[in-house]
Short mmCIF file of C-alpha atoms and ligand atoms in Angstrom, two decimals:
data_model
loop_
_atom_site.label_atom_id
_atom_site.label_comp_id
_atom_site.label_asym_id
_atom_site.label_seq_id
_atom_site.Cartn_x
_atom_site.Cartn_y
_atom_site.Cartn_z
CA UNK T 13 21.41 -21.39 9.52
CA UNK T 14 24.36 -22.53 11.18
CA UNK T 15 26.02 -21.31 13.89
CA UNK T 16 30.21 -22.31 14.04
CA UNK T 17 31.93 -19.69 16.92
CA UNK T 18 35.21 -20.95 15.21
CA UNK T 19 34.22 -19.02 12.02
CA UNK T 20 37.18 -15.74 11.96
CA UNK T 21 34.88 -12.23 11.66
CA UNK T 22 35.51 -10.04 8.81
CA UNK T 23 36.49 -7.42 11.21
CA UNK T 24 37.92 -9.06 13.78
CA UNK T 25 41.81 -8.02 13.62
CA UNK T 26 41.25 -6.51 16.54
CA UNK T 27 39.41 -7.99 18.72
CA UNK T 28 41.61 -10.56 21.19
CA UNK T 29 38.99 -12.98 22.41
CA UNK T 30 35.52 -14.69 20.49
CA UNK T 31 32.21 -12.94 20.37
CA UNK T 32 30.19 -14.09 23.00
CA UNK T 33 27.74 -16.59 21.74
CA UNK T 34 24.69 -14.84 22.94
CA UNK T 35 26.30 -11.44 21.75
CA UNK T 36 26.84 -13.29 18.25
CA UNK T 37 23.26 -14.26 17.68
CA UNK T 38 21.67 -10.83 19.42
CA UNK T 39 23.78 -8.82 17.45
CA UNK T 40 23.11 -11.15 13.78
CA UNK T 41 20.27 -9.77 11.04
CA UNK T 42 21.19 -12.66 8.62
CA UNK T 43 18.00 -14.44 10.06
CA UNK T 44 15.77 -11.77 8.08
CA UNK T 45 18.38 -9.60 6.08
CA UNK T 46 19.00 -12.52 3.92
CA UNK T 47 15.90 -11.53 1.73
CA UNK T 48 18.41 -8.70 0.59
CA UNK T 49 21.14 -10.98 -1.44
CA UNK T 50 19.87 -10.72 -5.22
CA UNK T 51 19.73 -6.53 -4.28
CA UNK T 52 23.43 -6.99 -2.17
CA UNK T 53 24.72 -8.91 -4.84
CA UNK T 54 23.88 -6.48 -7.71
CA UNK T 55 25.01 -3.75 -5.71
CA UNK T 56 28.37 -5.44 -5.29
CA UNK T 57 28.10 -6.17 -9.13
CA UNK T 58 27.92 -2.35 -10.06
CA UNK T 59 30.71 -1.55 -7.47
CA UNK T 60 33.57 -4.25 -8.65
CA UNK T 61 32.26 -3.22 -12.10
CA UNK T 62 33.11 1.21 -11.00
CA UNK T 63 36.43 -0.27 -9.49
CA UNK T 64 37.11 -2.05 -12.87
CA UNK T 65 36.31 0.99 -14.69
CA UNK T 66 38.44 3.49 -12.63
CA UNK T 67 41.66 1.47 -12.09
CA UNK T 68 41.42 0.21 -8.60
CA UNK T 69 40.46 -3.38 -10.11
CA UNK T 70 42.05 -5.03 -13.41
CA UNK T 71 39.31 -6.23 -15.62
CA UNK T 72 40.34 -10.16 -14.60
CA UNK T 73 39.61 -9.17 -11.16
CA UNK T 74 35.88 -7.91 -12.01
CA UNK T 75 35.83 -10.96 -14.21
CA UNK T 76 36.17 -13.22 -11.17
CA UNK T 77 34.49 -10.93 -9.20
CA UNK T 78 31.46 -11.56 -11.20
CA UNK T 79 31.18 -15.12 -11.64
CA UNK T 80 31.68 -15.93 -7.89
CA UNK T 81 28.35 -13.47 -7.23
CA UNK T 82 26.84 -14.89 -10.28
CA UNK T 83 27.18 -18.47 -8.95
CA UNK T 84 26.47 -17.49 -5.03
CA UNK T 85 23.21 -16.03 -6.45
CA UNK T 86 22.05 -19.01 -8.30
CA UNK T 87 23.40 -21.54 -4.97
CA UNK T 88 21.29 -19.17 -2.82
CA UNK T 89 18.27 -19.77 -5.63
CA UNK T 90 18.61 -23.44 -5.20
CA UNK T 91 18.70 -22.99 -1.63
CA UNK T 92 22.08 -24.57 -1.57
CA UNK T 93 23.59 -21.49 0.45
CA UNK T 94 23.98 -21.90 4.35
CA UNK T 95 23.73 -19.00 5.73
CA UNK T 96 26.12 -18.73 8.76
CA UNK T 97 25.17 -16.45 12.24
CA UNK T 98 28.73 -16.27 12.82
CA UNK T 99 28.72 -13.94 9.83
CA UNK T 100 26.61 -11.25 11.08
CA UNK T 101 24.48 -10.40 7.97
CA UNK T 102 23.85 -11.16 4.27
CA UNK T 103 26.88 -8.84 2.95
CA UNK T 104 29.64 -10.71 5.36
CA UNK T 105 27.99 -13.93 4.30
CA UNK T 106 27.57 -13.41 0.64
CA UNK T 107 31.44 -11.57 0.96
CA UNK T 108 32.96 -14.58 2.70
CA UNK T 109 31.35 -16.56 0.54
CA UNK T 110 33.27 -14.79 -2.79
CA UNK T 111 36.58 -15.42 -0.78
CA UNK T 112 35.71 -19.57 -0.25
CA UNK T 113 35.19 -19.44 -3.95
CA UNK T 114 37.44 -16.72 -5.92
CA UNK T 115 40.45 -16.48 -3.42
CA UNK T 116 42.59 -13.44 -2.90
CA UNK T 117 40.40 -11.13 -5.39
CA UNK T 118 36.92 -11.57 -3.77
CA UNK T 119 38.92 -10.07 -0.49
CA UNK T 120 39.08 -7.02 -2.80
CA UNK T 121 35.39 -6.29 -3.37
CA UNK T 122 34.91 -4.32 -0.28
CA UNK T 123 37.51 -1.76 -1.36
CA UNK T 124 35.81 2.24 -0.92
CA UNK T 125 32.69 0.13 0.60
CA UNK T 126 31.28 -0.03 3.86
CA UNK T 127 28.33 -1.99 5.02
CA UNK T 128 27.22 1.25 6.07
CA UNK T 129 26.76 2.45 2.30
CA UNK T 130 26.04 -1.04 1.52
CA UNK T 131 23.06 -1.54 3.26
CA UNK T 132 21.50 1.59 2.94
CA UNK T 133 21.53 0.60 -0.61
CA UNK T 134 20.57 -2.77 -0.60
CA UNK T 135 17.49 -1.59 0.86
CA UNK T 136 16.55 1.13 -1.47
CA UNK T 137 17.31 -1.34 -4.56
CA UNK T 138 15.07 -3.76 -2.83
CA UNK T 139 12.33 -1.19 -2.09
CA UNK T 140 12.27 0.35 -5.06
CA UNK T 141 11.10 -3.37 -6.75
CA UNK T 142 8.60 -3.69 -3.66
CA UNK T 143 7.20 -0.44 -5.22
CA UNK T 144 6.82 -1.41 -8.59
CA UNK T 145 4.81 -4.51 -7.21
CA UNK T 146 2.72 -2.47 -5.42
CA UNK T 147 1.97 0.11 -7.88
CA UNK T 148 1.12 -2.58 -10.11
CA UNK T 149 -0.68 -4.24 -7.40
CA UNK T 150 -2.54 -0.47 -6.85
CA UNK T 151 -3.12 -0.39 -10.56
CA UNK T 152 -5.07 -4.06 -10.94
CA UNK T 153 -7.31 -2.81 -8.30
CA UNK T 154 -8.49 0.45 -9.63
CA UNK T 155 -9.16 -1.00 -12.97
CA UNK T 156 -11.23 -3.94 -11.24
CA UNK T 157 -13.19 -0.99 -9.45
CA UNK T 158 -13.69 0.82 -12.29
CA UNK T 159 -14.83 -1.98 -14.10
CA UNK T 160 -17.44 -2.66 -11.26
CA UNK T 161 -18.32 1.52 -11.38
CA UNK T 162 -18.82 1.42 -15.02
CA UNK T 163 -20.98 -1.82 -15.07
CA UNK T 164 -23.21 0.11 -11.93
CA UNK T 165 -23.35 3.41 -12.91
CA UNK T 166 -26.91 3.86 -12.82
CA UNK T 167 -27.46 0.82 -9.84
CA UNK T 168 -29.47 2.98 -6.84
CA UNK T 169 -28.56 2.53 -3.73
CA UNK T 170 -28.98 4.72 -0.57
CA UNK T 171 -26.21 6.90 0.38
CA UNK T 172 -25.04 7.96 4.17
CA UNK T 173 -23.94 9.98 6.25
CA UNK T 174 -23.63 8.88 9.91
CA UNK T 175 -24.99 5.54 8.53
CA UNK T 176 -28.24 6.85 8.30
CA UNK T 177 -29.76 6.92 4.95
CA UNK T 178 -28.79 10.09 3.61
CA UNK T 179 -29.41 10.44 -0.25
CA UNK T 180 -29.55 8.29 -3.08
CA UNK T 181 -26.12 7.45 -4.61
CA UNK T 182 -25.15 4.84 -7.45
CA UNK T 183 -23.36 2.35 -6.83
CA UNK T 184 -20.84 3.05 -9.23
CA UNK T 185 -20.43 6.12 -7.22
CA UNK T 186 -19.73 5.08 -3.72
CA UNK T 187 -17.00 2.54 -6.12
CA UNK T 188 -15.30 5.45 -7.31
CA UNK T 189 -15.10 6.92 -4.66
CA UNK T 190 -12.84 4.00 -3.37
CA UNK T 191 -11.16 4.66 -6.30
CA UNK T 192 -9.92 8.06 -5.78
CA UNK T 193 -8.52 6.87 -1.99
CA UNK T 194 -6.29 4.46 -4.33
CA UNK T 195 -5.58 7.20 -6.58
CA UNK T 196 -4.03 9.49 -4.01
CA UNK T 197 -2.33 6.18 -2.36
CA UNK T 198 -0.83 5.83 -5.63
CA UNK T 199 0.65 9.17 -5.76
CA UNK T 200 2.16 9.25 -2.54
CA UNK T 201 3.78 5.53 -3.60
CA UNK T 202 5.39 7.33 -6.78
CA UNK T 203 6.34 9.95 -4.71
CA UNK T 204 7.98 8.09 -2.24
CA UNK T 205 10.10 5.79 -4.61
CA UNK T 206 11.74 9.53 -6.12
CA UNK T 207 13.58 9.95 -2.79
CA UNK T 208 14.06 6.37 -2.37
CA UNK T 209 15.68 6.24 -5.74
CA UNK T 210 18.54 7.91 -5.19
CA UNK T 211 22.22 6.40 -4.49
CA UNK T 212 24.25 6.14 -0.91
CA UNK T 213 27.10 4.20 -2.85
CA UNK T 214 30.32 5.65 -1.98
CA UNK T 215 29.38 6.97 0.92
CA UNK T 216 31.46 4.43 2.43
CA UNK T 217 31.52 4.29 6.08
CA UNK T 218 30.27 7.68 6.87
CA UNK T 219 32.90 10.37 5.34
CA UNK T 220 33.46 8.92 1.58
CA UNK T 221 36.54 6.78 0.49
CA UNK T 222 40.05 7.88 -1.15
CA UNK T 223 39.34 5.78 -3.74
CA UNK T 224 38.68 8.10 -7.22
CA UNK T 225 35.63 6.24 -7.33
CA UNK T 226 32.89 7.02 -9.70
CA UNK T 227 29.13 7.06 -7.90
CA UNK T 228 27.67 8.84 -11.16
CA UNK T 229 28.43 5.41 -12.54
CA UNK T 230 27.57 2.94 -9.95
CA UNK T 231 23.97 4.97 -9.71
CA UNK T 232 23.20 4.37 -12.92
CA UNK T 233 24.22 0.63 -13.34
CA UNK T 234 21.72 0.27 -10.35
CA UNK T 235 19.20 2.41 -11.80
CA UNK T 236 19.51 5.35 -9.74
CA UNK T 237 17.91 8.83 -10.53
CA UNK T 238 21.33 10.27 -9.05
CA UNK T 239 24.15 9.69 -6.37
CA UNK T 240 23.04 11.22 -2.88
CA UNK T 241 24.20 14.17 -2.17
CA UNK T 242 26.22 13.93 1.52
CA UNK T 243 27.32 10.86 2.65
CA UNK T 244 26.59 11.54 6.62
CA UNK T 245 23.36 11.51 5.76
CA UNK T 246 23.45 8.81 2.83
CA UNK T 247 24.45 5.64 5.60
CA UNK T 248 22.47 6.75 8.71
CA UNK T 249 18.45 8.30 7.60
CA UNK T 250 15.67 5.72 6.43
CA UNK T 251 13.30 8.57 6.33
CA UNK T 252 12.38 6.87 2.60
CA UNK T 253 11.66 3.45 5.05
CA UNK T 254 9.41 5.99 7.12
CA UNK T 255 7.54 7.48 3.77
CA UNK T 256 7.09 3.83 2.76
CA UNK T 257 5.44 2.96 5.72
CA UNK T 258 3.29 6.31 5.82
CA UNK T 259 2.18 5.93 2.48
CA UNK T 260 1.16 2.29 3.87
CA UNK T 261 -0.71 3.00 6.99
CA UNK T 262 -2.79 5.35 4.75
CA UNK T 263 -3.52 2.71 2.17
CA UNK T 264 -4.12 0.53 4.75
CA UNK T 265 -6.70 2.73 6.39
CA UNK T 266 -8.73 3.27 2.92
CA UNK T 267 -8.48 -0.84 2.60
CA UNK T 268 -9.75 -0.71 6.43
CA UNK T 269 -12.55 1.78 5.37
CA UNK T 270 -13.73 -0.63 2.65
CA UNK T 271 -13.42 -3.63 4.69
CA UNK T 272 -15.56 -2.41 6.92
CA UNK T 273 -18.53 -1.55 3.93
CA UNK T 274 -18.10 -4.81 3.08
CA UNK T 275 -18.37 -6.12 5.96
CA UNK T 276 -21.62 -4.56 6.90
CA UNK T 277 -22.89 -4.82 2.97
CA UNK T 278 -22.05 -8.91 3.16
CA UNK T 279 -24.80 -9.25 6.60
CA UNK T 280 -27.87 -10.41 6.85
CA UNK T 281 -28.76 -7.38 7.86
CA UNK T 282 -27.68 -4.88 4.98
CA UNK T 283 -27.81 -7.94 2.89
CA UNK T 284 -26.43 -4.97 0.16
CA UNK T 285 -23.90 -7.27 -1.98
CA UNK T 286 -23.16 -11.17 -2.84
CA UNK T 287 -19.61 -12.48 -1.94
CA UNK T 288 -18.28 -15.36 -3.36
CA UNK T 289 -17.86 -18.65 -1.31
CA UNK T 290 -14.11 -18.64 -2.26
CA UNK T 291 -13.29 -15.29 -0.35
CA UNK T 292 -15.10 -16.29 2.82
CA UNK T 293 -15.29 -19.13 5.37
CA UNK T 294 -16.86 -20.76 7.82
CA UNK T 295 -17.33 -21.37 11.51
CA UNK T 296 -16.91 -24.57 13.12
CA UNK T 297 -20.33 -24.51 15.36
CA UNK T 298 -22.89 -22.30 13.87
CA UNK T 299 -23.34 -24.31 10.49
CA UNK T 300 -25.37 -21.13 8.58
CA UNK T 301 -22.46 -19.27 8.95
CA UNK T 302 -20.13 -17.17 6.05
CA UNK T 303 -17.99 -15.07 7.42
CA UNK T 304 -16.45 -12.11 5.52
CA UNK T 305 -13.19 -12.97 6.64
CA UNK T 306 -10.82 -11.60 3.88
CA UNK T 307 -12.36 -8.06 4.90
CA UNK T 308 -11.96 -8.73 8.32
CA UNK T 309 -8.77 -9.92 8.57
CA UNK T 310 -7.79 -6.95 6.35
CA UNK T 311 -8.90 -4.30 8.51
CA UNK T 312 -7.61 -6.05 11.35
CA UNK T 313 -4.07 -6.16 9.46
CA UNK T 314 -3.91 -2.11 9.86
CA UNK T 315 -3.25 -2.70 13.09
CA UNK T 316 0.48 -4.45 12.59
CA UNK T 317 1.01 -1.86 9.61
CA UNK T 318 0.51 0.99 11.61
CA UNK T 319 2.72 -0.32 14.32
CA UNK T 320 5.57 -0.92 12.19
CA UNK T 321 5.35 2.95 11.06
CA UNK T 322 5.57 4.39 14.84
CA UNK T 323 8.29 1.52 15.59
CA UNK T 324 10.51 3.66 12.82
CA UNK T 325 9.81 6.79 13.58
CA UNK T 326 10.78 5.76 17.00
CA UNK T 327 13.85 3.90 15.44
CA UNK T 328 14.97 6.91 13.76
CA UNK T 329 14.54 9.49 16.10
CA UNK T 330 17.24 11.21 18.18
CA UNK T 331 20.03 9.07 16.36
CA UNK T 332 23.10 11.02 15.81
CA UNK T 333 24.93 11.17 12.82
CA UNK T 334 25.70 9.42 11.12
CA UNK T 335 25.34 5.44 10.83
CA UNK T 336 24.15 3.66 14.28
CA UNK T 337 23.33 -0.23 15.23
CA UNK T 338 20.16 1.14 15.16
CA UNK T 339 19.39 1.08 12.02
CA UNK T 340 19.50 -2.71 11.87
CA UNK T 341 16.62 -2.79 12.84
CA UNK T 342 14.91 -0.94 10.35
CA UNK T 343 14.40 -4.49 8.26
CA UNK T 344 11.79 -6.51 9.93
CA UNK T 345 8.99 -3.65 10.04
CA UNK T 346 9.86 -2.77 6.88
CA UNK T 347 9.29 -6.25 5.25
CA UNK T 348 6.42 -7.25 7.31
CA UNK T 349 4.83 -4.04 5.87
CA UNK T 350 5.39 -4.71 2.48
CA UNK T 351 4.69 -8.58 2.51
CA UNK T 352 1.34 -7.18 4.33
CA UNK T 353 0.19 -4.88 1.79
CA UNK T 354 1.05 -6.96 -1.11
CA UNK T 355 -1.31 -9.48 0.21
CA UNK T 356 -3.98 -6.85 0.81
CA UNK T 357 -3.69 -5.82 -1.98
CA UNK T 358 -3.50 -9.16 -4.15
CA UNK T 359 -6.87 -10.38 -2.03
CA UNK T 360 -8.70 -7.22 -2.42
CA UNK T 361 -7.58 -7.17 -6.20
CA UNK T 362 -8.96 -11.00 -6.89
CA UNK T 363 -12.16 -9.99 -4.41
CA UNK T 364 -13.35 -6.63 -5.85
CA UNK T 365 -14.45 -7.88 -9.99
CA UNK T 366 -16.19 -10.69 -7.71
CA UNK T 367 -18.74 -8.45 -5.96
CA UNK T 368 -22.11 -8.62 -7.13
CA UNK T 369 -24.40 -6.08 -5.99
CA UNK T 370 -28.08 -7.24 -4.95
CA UNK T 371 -29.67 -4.47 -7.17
CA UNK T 372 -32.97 -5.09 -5.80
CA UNK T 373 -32.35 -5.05 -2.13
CA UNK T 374 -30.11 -1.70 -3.62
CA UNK T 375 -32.83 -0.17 -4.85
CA UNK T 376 -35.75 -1.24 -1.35
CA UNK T 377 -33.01 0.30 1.20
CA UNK T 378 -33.00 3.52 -1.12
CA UNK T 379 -36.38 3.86 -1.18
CA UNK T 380 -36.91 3.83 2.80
CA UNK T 381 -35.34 6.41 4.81
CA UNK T 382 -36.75 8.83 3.29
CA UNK T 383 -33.60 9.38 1.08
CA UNK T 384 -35.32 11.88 -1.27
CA UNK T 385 -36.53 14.25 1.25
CA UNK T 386 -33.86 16.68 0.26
CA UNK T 387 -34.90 16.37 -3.40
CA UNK T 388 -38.38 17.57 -2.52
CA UNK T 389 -36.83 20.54 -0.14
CA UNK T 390 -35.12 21.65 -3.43
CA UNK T 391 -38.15 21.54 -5.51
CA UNK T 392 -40.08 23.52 -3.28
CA UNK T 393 -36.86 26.28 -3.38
CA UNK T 394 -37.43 25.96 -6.83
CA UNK T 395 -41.11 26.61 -6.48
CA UNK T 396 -40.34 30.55 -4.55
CA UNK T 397 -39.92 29.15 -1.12
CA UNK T 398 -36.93 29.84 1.23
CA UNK T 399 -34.31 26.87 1.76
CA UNK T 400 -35.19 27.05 5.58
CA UNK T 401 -39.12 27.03 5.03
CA UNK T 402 -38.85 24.38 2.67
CA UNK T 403 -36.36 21.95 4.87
CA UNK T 404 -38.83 22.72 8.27
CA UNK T 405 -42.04 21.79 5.20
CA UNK T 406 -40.07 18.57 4.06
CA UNK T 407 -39.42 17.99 7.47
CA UNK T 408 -43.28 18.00 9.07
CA UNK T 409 -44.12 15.57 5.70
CA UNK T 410 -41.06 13.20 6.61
CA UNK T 411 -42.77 13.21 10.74
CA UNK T 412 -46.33 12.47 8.67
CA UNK T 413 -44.75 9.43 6.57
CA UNK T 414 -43.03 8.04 9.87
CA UNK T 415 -46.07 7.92 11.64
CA UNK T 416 -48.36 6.72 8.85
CA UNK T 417 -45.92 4.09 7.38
CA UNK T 418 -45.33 5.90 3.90
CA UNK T 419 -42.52 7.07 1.82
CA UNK T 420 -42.63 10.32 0.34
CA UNK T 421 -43.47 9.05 -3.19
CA UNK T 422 -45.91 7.05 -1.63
CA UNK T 423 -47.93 9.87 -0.41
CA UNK T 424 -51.29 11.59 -1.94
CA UNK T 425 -50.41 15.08 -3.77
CA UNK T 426 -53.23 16.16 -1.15
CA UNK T 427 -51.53 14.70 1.47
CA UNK T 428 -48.04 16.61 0.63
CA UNK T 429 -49.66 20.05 -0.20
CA UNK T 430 -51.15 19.84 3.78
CA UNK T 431 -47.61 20.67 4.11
CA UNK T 432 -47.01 23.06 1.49
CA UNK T 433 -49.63 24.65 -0.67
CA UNK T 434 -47.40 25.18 -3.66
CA UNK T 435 -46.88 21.41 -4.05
CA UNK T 436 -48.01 19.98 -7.42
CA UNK T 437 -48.64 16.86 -9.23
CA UNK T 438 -44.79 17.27 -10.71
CA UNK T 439 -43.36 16.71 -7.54
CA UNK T 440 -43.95 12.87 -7.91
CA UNK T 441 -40.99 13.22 -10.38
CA UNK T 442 -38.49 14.58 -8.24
CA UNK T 443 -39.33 11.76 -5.39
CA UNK T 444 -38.28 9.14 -7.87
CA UNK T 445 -34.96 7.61 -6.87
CA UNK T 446 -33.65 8.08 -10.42
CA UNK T 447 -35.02 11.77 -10.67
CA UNK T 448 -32.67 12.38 -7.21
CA UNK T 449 -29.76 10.70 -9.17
CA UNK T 450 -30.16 12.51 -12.16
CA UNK T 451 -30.13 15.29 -10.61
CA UNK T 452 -26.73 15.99 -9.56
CA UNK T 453 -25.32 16.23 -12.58
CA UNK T 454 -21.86 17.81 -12.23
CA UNK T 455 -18.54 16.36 -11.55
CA UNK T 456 -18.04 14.94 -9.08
CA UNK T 457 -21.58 14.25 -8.77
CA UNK T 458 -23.89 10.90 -8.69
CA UNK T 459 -25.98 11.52 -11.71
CA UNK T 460 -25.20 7.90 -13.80
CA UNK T 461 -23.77 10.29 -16.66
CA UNK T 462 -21.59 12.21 -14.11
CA UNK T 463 -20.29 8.21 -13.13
CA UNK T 464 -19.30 7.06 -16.81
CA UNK T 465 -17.54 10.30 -17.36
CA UNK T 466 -15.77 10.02 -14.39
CA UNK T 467 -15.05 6.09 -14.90
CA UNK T 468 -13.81 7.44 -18.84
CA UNK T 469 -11.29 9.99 -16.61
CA UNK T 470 -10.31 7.17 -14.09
CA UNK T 471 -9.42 4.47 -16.82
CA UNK T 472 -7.44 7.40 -18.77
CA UNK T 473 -5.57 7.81 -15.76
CA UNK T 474 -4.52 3.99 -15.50
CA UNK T 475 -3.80 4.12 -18.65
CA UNK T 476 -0.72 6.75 -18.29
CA UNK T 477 1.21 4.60 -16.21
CA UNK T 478 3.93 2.47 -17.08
N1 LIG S 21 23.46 -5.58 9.26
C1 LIG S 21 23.76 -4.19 9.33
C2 LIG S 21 22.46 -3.36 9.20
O1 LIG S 21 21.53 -3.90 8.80
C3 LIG S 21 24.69 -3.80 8.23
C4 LIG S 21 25.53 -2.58 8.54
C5 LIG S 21 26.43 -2.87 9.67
N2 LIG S 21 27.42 -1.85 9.81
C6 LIG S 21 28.21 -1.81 10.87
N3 LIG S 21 29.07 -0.87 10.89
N4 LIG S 21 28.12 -2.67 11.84
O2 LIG S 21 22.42 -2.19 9.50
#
């Protein structure tokens, strides 16, 4: 990046004296805008392409036009482009650039443009292909999960609620359940890249040009669903920035939530799943050590996500109309955000076909805790006794098996009808951890059935998307 005070400013008819040095470099976003050229330089493309088409340009000029950006996008490719302070941003650059190379006509390009306009599209062409990552990204993960769901749809494990054992769950269950946190995630995404996808072009500096441009046309050269519709408003909101972010901090959060199960699931302790070597790592003192790190490091990564959202919120608020310095910086929390939850994503994609439940140690944590207590509350409702009755019966037979050592199944049929009478020998086969399963057999429920339905639904779902 260089930095030559000499170099004459775009806009600097005016001005009488140089920028002040400090000023120049405090006041510069070329340091992290420059991500934006192949998106400025297409949105140039479709704007010397509208001023070809309506007159303001000859076609020669477009021509010329064209192959300068062409070539500045393949020198910036081959990381042959120096990228100057003294020129502010990535449009002045990439614009004085056109002028070095083309002459007289690339001075021409910014006619009926602003950077205002400009930028504000430059970053909705280059969010809009952060989306489609990320969708995909989205996408690769729920079909891993469902994958996983499918394979464990009748793999018992205990369920909870305040991490206590609760009730028996499958495994493919408490997967899908992750699933549908990435299925709303990905409906919010889709929903944010409609507003995102519309076109500020022509806007111009705040009011529109005089120019009898044509911003029908430049939207849809860029792919636009439509132009915007007021151009105050087109060069100064980044509420579709703000929905980006949102949608992120809530992704983030469900990728937190997980973490965190994996986490706990990869201890000693819980000792609930295997993780391969590859996703964890070591620690330099304690040699029996593998740390969950990827997990970790995930749910710690919320943190910087979440920040970014409140830092635009914060940007945004109180500006007046229209476009404001402000905006500027709108970039850095912006990319930081989407470089974060592409790698998220990518490492939880890669991790989740990897995770191999210990089906045994599954089934043992199940089976303590009591977990079908509820199941034998309901057969004794089913027997003629109130729900209450039977939950304070259950609940005397669950104080019995804590201080004699036993599981419910693992008690006498004499020693359950001491707590009530109408207890028979059937009851042993609604104890079973498979019987509790089985039993909650409608959508949305655990029964394995219920689970490869609801994997059939999930994979349909995938499959609809682009
Ligand atoms: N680098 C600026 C930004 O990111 C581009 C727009 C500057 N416009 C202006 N009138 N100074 O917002």
């Amino acid at each position: 990046m260089s930095n030559s005070e000499s170099t004459i400013k775009p806009w600097g008819g005016r001005f009488s004296e140089p920028t002040d040095a400090f000023v120049e470099r405090f006041t510069a976003s070329v340091g992290f805008d420059y991500r934006l050229y192949h998106h400025d330089i297409n949105g140039s493309l479709a704007h010397a392409k509208m001023l070809a088409k309506v007159g303001v340009l000859t076609d020669a000029e477009f021509a010329a036009i064209q192959t300068g950006l062409e070539e500045i996008r393949a020198d910036i490719e081959a990381g042959k482009f120096e990228w100057s302070i003294a020129l502010e941003d990535v449009h002045m650059n990439i614009e004085a650039r056109l002028t070095d190379k083309i002459g007289i006509t690339g001075k021409k390009l910014h006619t009926g443009r602003s950077r205002n306009d400009q930028v504000a599209t430059d970053v909705r062409l280059y969010l809009r292909d952060e989306i489609d990552t990320i969708a995909r990204e989205i996408t690769r993960l729920q079909s891993g999960l469902i994958d996983l769901a499918e394979a464990h749809a009748d793999t018992i494990m205990p369920g909870f609620t305040h991490l206590q054992t609760a009730q028996p769950v499958t495994f493919g269950h408490h997967l899908l359940a992750w699933n549908e946190m990435l299925e709303r995630d990905f409906s919010r995404l889709l929903d944010c890249r409609k507003r995102a996808n519309q076109s500020p072009l022509g806007a111009a500096a705040l009011a529109g040009t005089t120019y009898p441009i044509d911003r029908h046309y430049t939207a849809e050269l860029l792919g636009f669903d439509k132009p915007t519709e007021n151009s105050l408003d087109s060069v100064s909101d980044r509420d579709f920035a703000i929905e980006f972010c949102s949608f992120a901090s809530l992704l983030m959060t469900h990728l937190s939530r997980f973490s965190e199960e994996l986490v706990l699931w990869t201890s000693a302790q819980f000792n609930f799943v295997f993780l391969p070597d590859r996703f964890c790592t070591g620690s330099s003192i304690m040699p029996q050590k593998k740390n969950p790190d990827v997990p970790e490091l995930i749910r710690g990564k919320v943190g910087r996500v979440n920040g970014h959202l409140i830092a635009l919120l914060t940007l945004m608020k109180g500006q007046p109309l229209a476009y404001n310095k402000d905006n500027q910086e709108d970039k850095e929390p912006l990319f930081d955000t989407i470089d974060t939850v592409k790698d998220c994503l990518k490492a939880y994609a890669d991790m989740v076909p990897a995770i191999q439940p210990k089906q045994d140690v599954l089934r043992e944590a199940a089976r303590r805790g009591f977990s079908t207590a509820t199941d034998l509350a309901d057969y004794l409702v089913r027997k003629g006794v109130a729900f209450r009755d039977a939950h304070e019966i259950v609940g005397k037979a669950v104080g019995f098996g804590v201080a004699s050592g036993k599981d419910l199944a693992e008690m006498t049929l004499a020693e359950l009808q001491k707590f009530g009478s109408v207890i028979e020998q059937d009851v042993f086969a609604v104890l079973t951890l498979e019987g509790s399963v089985a039993a909650r057999n409608h959508i949305g429920g655990t029964a394995p059935a219920q689970v490869k339905a609801a994997t059939v639904r999930a994979r349909q779902l995938l499959a609809t998307r682009k």
